[in-house]
PDB file of C-alpha atoms in Angstrom:
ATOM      1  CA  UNK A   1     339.105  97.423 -64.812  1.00  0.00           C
ATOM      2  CA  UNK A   2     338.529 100.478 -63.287  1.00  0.00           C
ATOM      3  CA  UNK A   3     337.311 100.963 -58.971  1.00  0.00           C
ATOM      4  CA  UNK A   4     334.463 102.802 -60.616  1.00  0.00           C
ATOM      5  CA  UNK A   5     333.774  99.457 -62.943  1.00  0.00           C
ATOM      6  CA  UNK A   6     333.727  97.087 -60.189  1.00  0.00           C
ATOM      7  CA  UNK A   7     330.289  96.568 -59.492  1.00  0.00           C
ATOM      8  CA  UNK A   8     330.810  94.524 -56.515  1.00  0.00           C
ATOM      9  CA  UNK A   9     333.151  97.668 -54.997  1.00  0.00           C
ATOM     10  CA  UNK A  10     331.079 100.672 -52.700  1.00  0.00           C
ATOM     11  CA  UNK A  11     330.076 103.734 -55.087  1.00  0.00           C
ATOM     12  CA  UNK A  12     332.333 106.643 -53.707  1.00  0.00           C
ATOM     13  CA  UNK A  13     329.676 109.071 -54.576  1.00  0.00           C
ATOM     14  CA  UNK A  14     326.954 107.486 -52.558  1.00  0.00           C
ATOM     15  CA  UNK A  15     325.667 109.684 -49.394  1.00  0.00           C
ATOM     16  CA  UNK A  16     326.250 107.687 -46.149  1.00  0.00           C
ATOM     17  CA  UNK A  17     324.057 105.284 -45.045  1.00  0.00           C
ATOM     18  CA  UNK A  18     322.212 107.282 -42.631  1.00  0.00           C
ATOM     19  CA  UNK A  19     321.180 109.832 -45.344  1.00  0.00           C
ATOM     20  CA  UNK A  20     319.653 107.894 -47.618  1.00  0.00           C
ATOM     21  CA  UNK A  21     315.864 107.719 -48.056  1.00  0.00           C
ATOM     22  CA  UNK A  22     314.155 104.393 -45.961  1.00  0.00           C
ATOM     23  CA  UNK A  23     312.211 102.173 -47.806  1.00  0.00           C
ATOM     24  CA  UNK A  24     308.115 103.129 -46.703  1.00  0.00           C
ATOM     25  CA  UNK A  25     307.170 100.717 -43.950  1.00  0.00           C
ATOM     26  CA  UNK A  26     304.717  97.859 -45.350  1.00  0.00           C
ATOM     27  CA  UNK A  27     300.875  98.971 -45.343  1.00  0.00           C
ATOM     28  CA  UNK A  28     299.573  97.593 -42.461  1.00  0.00           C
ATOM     29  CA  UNK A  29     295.602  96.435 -42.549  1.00  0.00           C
ATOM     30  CA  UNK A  30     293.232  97.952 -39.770  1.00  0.00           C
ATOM     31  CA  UNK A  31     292.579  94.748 -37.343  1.00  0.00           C
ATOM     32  CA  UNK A  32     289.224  93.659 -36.996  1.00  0.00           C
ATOM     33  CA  UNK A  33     286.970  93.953 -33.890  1.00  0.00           C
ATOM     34  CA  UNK A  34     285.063  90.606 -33.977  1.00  0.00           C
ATOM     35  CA  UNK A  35     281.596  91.508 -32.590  1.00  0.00           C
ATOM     36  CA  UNK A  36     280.159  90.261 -29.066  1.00  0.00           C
ATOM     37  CA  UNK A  37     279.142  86.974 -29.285  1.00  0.00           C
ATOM     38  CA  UNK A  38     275.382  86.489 -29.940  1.00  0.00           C
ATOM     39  CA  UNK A  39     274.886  90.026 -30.422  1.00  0.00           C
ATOM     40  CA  UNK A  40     272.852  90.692 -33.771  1.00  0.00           C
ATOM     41  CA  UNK A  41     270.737  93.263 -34.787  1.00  0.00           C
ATOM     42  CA  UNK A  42     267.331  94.496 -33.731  1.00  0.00           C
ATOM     43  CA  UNK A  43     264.573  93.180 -36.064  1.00  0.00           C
ATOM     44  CA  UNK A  44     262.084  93.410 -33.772  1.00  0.00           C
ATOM     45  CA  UNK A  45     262.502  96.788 -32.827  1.00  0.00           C
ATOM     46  CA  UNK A  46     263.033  97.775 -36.003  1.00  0.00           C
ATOM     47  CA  UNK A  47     259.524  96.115 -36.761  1.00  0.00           C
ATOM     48  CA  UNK A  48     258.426  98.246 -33.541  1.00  0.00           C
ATOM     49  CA  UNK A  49     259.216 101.606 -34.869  1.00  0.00           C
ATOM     50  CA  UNK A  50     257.541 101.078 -38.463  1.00  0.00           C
ATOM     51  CA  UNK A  51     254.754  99.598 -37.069  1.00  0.00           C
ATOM     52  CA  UNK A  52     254.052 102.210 -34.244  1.00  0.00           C
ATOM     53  CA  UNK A  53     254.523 105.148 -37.065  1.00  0.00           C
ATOM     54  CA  UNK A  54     252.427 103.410 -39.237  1.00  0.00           C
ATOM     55  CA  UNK A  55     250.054 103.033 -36.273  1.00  0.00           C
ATOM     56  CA  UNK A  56     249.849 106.847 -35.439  1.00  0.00           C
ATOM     57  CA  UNK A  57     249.302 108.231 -38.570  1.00  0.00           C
ATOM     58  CA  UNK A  58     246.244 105.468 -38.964  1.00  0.00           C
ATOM     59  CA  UNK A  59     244.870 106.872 -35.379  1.00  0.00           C
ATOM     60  CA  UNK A  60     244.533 110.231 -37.097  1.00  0.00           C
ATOM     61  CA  UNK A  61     242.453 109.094 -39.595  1.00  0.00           C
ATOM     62  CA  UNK A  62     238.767 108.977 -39.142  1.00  0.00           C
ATOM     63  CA  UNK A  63     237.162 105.351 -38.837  1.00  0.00           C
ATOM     64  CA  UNK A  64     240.423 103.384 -38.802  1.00  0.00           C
ATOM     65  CA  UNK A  65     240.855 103.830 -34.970  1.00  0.00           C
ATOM     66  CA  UNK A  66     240.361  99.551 -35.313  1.00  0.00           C
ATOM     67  CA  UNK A  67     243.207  99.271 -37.614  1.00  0.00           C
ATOM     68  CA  UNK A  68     245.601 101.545 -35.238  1.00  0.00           C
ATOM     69  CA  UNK A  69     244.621  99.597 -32.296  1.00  0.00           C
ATOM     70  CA  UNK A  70     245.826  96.808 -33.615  1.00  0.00           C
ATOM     71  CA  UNK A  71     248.680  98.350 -34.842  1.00  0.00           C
ATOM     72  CA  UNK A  72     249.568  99.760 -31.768  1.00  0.00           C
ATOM     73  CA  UNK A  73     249.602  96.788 -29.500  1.00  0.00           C
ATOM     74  CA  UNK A  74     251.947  94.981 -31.845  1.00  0.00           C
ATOM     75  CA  UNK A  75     254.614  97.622 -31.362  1.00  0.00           C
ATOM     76  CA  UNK A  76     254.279  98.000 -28.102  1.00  0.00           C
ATOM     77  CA  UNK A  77     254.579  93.976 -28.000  1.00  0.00           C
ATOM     78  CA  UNK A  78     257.744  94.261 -30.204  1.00  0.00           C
ATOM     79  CA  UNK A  79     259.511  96.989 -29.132  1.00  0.00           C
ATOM     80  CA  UNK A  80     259.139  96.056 -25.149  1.00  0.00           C
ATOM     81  CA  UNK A  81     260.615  92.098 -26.497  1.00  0.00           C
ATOM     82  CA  UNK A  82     262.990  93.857 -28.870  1.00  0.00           C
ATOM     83  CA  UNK A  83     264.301  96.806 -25.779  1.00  0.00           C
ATOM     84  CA  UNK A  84     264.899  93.223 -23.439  1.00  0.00           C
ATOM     85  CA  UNK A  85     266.987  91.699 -25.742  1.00  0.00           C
ATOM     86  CA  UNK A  86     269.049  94.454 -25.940  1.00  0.00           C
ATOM     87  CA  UNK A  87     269.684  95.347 -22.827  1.00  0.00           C
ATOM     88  CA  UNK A  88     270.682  91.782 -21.980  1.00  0.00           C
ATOM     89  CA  UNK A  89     273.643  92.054 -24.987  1.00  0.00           C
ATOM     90  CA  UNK A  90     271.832  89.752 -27.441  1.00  0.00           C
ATOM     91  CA  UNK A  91     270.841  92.835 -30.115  1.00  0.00           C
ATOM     92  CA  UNK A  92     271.507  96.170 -30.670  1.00  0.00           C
ATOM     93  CA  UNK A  93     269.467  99.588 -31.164  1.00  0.00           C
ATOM     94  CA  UNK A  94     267.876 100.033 -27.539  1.00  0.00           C
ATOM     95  CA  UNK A  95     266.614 103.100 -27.982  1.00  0.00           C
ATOM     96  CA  UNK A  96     265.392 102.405 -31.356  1.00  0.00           C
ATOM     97  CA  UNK A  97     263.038  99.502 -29.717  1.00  0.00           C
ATOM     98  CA  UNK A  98     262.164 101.781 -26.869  1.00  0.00           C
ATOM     99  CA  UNK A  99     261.083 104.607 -29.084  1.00  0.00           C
ATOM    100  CA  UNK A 100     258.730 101.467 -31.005  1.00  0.00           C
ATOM    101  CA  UNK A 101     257.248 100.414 -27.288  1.00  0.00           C
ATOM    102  CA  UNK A 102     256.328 103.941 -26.719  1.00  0.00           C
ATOM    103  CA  UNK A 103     254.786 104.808 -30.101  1.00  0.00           C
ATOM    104  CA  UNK A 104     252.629 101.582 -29.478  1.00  0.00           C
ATOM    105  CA  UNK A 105     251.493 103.331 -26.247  1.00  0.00           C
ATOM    106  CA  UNK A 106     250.295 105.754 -27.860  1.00  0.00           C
ATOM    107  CA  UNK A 107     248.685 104.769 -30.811  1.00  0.00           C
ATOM    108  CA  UNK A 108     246.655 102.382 -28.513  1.00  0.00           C
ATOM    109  CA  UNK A 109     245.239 105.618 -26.995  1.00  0.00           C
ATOM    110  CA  UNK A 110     244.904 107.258 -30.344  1.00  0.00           C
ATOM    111  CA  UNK A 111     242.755 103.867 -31.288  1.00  0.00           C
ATOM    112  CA  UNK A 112     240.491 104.460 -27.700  1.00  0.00           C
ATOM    113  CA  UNK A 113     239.613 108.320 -28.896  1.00  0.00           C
ATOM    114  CA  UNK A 114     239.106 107.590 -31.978  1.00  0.00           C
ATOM    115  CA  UNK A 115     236.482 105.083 -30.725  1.00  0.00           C
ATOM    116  CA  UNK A 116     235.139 107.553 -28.495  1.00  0.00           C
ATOM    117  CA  UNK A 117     234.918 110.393 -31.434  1.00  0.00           C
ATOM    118  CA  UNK A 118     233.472 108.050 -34.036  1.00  0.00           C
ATOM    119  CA  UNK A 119     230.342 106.673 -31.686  1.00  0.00           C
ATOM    120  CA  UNK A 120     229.684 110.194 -31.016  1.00  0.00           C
ATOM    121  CA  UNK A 121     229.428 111.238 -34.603  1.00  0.00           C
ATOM    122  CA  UNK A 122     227.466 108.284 -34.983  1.00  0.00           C
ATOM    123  CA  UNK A 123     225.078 109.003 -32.219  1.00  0.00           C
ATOM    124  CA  UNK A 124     224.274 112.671 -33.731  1.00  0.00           C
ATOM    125  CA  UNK A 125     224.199 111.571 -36.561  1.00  0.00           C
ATOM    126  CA  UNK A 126     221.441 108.770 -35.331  1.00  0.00           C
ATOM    127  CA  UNK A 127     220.224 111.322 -33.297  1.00  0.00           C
ATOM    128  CA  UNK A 128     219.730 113.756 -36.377  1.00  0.00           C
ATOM    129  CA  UNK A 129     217.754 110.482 -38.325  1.00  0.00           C
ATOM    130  CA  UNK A 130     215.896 109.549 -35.364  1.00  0.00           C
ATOM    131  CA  UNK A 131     214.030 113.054 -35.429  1.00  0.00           C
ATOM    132  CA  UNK A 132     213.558 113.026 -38.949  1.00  0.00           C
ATOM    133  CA  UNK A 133     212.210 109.682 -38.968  1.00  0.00           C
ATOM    134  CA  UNK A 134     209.841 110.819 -36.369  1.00  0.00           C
ATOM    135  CA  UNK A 135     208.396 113.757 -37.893  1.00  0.00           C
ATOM    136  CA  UNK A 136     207.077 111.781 -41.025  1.00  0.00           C
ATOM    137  CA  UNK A 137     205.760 108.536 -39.004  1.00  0.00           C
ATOM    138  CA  UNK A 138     203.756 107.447 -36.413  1.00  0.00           C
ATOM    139  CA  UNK A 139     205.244 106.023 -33.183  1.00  0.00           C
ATOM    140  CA  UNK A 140     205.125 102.367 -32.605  1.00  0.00           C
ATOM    141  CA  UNK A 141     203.690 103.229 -29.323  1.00  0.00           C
ATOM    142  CA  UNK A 142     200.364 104.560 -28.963  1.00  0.00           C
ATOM    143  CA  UNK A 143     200.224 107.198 -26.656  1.00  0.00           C
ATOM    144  CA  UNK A 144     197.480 104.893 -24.146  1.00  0.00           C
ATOM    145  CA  UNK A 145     200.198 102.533 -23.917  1.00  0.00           C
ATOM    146  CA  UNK A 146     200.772 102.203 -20.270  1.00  0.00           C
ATOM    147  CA  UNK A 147     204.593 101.216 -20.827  1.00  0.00           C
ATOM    148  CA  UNK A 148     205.086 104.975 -23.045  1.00  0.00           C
ATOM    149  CA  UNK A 149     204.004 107.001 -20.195  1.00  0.00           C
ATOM    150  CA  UNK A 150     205.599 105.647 -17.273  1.00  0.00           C
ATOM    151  CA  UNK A 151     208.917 104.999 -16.419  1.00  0.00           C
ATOM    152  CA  UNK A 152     210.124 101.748 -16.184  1.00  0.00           C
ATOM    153  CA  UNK A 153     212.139 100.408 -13.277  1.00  0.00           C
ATOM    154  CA  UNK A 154     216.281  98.757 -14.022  1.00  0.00           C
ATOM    155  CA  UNK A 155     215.014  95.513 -14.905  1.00  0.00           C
ATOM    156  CA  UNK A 156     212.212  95.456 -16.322  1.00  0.00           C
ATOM    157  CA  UNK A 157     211.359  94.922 -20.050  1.00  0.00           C
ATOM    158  CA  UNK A 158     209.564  97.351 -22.396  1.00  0.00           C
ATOM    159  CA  UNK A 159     207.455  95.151 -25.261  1.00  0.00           C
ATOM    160  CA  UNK A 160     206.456  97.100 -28.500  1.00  0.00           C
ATOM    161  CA  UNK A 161     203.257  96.510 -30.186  1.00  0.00           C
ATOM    162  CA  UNK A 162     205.034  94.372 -32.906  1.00  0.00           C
ATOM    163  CA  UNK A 163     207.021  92.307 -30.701  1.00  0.00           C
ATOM    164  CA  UNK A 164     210.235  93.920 -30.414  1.00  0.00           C
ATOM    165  CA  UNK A 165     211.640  94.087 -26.388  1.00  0.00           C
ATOM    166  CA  UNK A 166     214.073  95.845 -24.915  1.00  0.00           C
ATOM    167  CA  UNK A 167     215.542  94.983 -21.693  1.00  0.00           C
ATOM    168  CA  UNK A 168     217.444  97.503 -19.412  1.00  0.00           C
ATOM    169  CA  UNK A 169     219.356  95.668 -16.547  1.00  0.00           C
ATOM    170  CA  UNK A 170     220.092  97.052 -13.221  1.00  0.00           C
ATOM    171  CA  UNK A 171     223.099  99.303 -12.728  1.00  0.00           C
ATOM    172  CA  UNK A 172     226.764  97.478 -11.909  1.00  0.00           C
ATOM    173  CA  UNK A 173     229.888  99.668 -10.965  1.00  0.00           C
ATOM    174  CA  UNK A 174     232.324  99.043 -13.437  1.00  0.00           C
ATOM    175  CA  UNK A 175     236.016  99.268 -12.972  1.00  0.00           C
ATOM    176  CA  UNK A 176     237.740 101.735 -15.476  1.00  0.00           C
ATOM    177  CA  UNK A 177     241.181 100.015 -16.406  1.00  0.00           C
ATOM    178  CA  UNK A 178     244.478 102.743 -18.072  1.00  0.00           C
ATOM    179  CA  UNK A 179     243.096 103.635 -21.110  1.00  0.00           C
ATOM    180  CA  UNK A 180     239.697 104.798 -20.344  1.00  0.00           C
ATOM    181  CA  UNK A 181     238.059 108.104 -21.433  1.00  0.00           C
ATOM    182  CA  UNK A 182     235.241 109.700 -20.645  1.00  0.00           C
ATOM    183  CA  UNK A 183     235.601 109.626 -17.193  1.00  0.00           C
ATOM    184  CA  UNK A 184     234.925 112.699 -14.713  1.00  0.00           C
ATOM    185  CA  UNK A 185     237.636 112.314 -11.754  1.00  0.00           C
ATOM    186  CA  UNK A 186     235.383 112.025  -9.235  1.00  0.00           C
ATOM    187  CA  UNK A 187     232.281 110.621 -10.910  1.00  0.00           C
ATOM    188  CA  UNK A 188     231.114 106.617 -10.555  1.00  0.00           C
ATOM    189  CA  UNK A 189     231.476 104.649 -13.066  1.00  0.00           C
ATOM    190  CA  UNK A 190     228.260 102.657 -13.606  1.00  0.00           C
ATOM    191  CA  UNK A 191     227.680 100.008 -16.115  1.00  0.00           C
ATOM    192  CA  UNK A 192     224.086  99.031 -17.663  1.00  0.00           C
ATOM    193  CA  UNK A 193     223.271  95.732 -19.684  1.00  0.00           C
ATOM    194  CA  UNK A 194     220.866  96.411 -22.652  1.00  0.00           C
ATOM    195  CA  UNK A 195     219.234  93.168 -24.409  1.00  0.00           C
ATOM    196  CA  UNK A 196     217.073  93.679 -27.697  1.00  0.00           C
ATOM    197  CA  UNK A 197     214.917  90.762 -28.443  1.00  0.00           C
ATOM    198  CA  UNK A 198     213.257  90.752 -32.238  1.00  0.00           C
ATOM    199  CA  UNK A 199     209.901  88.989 -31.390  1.00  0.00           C
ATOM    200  CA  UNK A 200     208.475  90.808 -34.358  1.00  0.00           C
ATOM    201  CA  UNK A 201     208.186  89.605 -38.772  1.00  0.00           C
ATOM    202  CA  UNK A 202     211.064  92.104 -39.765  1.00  0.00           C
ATOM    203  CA  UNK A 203     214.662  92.750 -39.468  1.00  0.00           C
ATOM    204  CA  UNK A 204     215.310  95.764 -37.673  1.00  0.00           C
ATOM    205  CA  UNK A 205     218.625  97.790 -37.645  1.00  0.00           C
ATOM    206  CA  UNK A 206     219.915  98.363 -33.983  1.00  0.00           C
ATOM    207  CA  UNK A 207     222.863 100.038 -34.801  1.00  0.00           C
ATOM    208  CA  UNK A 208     221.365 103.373 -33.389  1.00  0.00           C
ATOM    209  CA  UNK A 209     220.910 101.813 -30.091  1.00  0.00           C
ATOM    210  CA  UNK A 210     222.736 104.142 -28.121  1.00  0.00           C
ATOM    211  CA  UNK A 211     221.407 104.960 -24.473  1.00  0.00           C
ATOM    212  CA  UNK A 212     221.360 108.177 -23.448  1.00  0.00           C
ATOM    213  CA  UNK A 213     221.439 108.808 -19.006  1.00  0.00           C
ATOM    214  CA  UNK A 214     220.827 111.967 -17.019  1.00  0.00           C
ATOM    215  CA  UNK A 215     221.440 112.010 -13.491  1.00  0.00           C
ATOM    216  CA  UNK A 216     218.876 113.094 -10.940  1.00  0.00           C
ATOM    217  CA  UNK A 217     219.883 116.694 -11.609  1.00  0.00           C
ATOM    218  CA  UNK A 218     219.274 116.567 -15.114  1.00  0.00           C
ATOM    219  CA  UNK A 219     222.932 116.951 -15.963  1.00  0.00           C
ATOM    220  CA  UNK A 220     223.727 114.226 -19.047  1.00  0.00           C
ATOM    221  CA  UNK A 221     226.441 111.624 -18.382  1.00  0.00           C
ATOM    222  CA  UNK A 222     228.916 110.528 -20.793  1.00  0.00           C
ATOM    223  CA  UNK A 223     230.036 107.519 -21.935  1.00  0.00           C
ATOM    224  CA  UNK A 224     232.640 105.747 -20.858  1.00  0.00           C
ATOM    225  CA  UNK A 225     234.895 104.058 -23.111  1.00  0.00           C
ATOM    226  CA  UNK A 226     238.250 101.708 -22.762  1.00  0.00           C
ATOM    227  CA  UNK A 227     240.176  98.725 -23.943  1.00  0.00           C
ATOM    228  CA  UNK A 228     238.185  96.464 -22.108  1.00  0.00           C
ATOM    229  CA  UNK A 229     234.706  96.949 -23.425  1.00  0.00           C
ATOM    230  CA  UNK A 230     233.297  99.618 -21.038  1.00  0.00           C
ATOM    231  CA  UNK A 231     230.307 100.363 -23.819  1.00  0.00           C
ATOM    232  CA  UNK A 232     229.673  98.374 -26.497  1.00  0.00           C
ATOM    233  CA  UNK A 233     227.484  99.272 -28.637  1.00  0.00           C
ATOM    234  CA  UNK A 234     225.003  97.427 -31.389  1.00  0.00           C
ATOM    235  CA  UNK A 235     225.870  96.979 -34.620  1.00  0.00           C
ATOM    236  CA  UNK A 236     223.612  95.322 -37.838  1.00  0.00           C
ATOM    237  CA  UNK A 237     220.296  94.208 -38.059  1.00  0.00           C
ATOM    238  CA  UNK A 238     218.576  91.895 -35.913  1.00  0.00           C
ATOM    239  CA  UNK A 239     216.771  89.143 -37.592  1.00  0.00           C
ATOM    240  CA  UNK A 240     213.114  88.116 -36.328  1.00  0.00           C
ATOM    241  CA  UNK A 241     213.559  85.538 -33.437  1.00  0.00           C
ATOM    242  CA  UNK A 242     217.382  86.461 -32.275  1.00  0.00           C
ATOM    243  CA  UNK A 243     218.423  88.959 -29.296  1.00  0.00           C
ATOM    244  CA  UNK A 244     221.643  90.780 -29.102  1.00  0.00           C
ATOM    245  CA  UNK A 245     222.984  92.140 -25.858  1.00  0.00           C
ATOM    246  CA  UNK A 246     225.237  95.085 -25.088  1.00  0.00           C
ATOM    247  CA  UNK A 247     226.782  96.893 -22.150  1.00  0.00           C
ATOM    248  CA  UNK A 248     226.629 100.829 -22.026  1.00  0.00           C
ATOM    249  CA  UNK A 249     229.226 102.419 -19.024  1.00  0.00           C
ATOM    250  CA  UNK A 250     228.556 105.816 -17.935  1.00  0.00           C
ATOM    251  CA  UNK A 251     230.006 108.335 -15.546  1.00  0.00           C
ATOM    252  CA  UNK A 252     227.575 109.552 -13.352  1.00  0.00           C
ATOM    253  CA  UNK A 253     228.305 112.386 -10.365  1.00  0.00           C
ATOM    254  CA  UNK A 254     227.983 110.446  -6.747  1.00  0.00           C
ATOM    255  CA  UNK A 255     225.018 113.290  -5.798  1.00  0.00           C
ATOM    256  CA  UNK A 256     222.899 113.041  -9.127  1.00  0.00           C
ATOM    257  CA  UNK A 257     223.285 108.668  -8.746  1.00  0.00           C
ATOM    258  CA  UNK A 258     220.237 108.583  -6.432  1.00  0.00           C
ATOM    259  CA  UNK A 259     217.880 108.754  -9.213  1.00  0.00           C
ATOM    260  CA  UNK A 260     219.077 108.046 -13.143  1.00  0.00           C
ATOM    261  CA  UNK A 261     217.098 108.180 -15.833  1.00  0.00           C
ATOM    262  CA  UNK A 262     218.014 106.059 -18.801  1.00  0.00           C
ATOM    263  CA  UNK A 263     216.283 106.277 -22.396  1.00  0.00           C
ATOM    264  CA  UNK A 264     217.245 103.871 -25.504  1.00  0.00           C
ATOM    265  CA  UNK A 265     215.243 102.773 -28.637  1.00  0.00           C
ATOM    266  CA  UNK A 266     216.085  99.642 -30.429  1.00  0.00           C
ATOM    267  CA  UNK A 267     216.061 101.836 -33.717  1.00  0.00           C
ATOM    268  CA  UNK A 268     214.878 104.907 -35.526  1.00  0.00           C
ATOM    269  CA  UNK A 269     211.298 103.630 -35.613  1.00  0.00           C
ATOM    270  CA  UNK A 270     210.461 103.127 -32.486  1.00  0.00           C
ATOM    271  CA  UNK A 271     209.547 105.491 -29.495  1.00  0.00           C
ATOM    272  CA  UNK A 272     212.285 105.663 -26.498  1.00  0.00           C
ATOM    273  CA  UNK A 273     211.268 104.116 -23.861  1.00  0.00           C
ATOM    274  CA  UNK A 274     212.616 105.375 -20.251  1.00  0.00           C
ATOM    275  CA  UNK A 275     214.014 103.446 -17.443  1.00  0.00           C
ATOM    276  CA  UNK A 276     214.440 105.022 -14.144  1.00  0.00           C
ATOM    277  CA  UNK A 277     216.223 104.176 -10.936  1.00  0.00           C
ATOM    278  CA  UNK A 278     218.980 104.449  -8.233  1.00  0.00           C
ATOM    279  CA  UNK A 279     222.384 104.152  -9.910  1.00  0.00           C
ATOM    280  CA  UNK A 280     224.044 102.214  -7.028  1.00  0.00           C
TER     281      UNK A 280
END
């Protein structure tokens, strides 16, 4: 047997050991980062973002200013619990729940204009009946009516010849809270009570119940309007033998509050009556 044969023997040909190719190295798997403990991800402000998108487009959108109110105060309740969470280390996406709390912000005030626009569309457009109404039927009140040609004073009640009352309660400053709109910098903000009592045989429709005040120098003031119920106004019909009781808020300038002047109908069919007095 040959050197070359032997298989156990070194091959003379072979380079030397340190030029010959290395085997590649083993491939080596990426370690894994276990995550923070507790930490998961960010439902609720997740929830909060949707939501408060959802929520603004809806405050664009005529007569769903309810619907985005709602809307809005559950992202701004999600994304504020969802933003604590993660900044104590127990979820993730901060900003993402901070961005839901402040879309929640503001679709709440989208919902209080959209209030405000849609009860003054309704008004002119009550107003715009009213006067219609008017000019093809004769007024409740006869003109010798004592209570149609006189003011009346904050307090007193105005009784229509088929039973119907309307009660206008004395002036109250009210206290505006964030959201509220309407309001003159400046001006006081004055509340009035307004109770309609059916003592008549027919259901009437109060919805266009909507006071309208001027100040003592004839300048009208406007309505005041907020999350907390700074003017409510009536709604349905009122059956024979029930009342129904809303509060109007106005802002009135400090030098026309010495004398007010406050008219309201309980509906289309009836003549305004006129209340008159010292706003605080």
């Amino acid at each position: 047997m040959t050197l070359s044969e032997n298989p156990s023997s070194p091959d003379p040909w072979a380079p030397p050991p340190e030029d010959r190719p290395h085997d590649p190295p083993p491939f080596a798997y990426p370690a894994m980062v276990p995550p923070a403990p507790g930490q998961v991800g960010n439902g609720l402000g997740v929830a909060a973002l949707t939501v408060g998108i959802i929520g603004t487009v809806l405050g664009f959108l005529p007569f769903l200013f309810w619907l985005s109110g709602i809307l809005g105060v559950l992202a701004l309740i999600f994304g504020l619990v969802g933003h604590s969470r993660a900044r104590k280390g127990l979820a993730t996406h901060k900003r993402m729940a901070l961005a839901g709390a402040v879309l929640g912000g503001l679709t709440m005030v989208l919902a209080v204009v959209g209030l405000f626009l849609t009860v003054m569309f309704v008004k002119n457009a009550v107003d715009d009946a009213r006067a219609k109404i008017r000019a093809r039927h004769t007024p409740t009140a006869a003109p010798s009516d004592p209570g149609a040609q006189r003011p009346l004073r904050f307090g007193q009640a105005r009784k229509y010849d088929d039973g119907v009352t309307v009660t206008v309660g004395r002036p109250e400053p009210y206290r505006l809270d964030d959201f509220a709109v309407g309001h003159e910098k400046g001006d006081l903000a004055v509340q009035w009570k307004v109770t309609i009592v059916n003592g008549g045989k027919k259901p009437i429709d109060i919805t266009s119940a909507l006071p309208s005040v001027r100040d003592a120098d004839g300048a009208s003031a406007g309505n005041i309007f907020d999350g907390d119920g700074a003017t409510k106004p009536f709604s349905g019909t009122l059956l024979p033998g029930k009342r129904a009781v809303s509060r109007f808020s106005y802002s009135v300038s400090p030098g026309g509050a010495k004398e007010v002047q406050l008219e309201v109908s309980p509906d289309g069919r009836h003549e305004d009556a006129i209340w008159a007095g010292p706003a605080r």
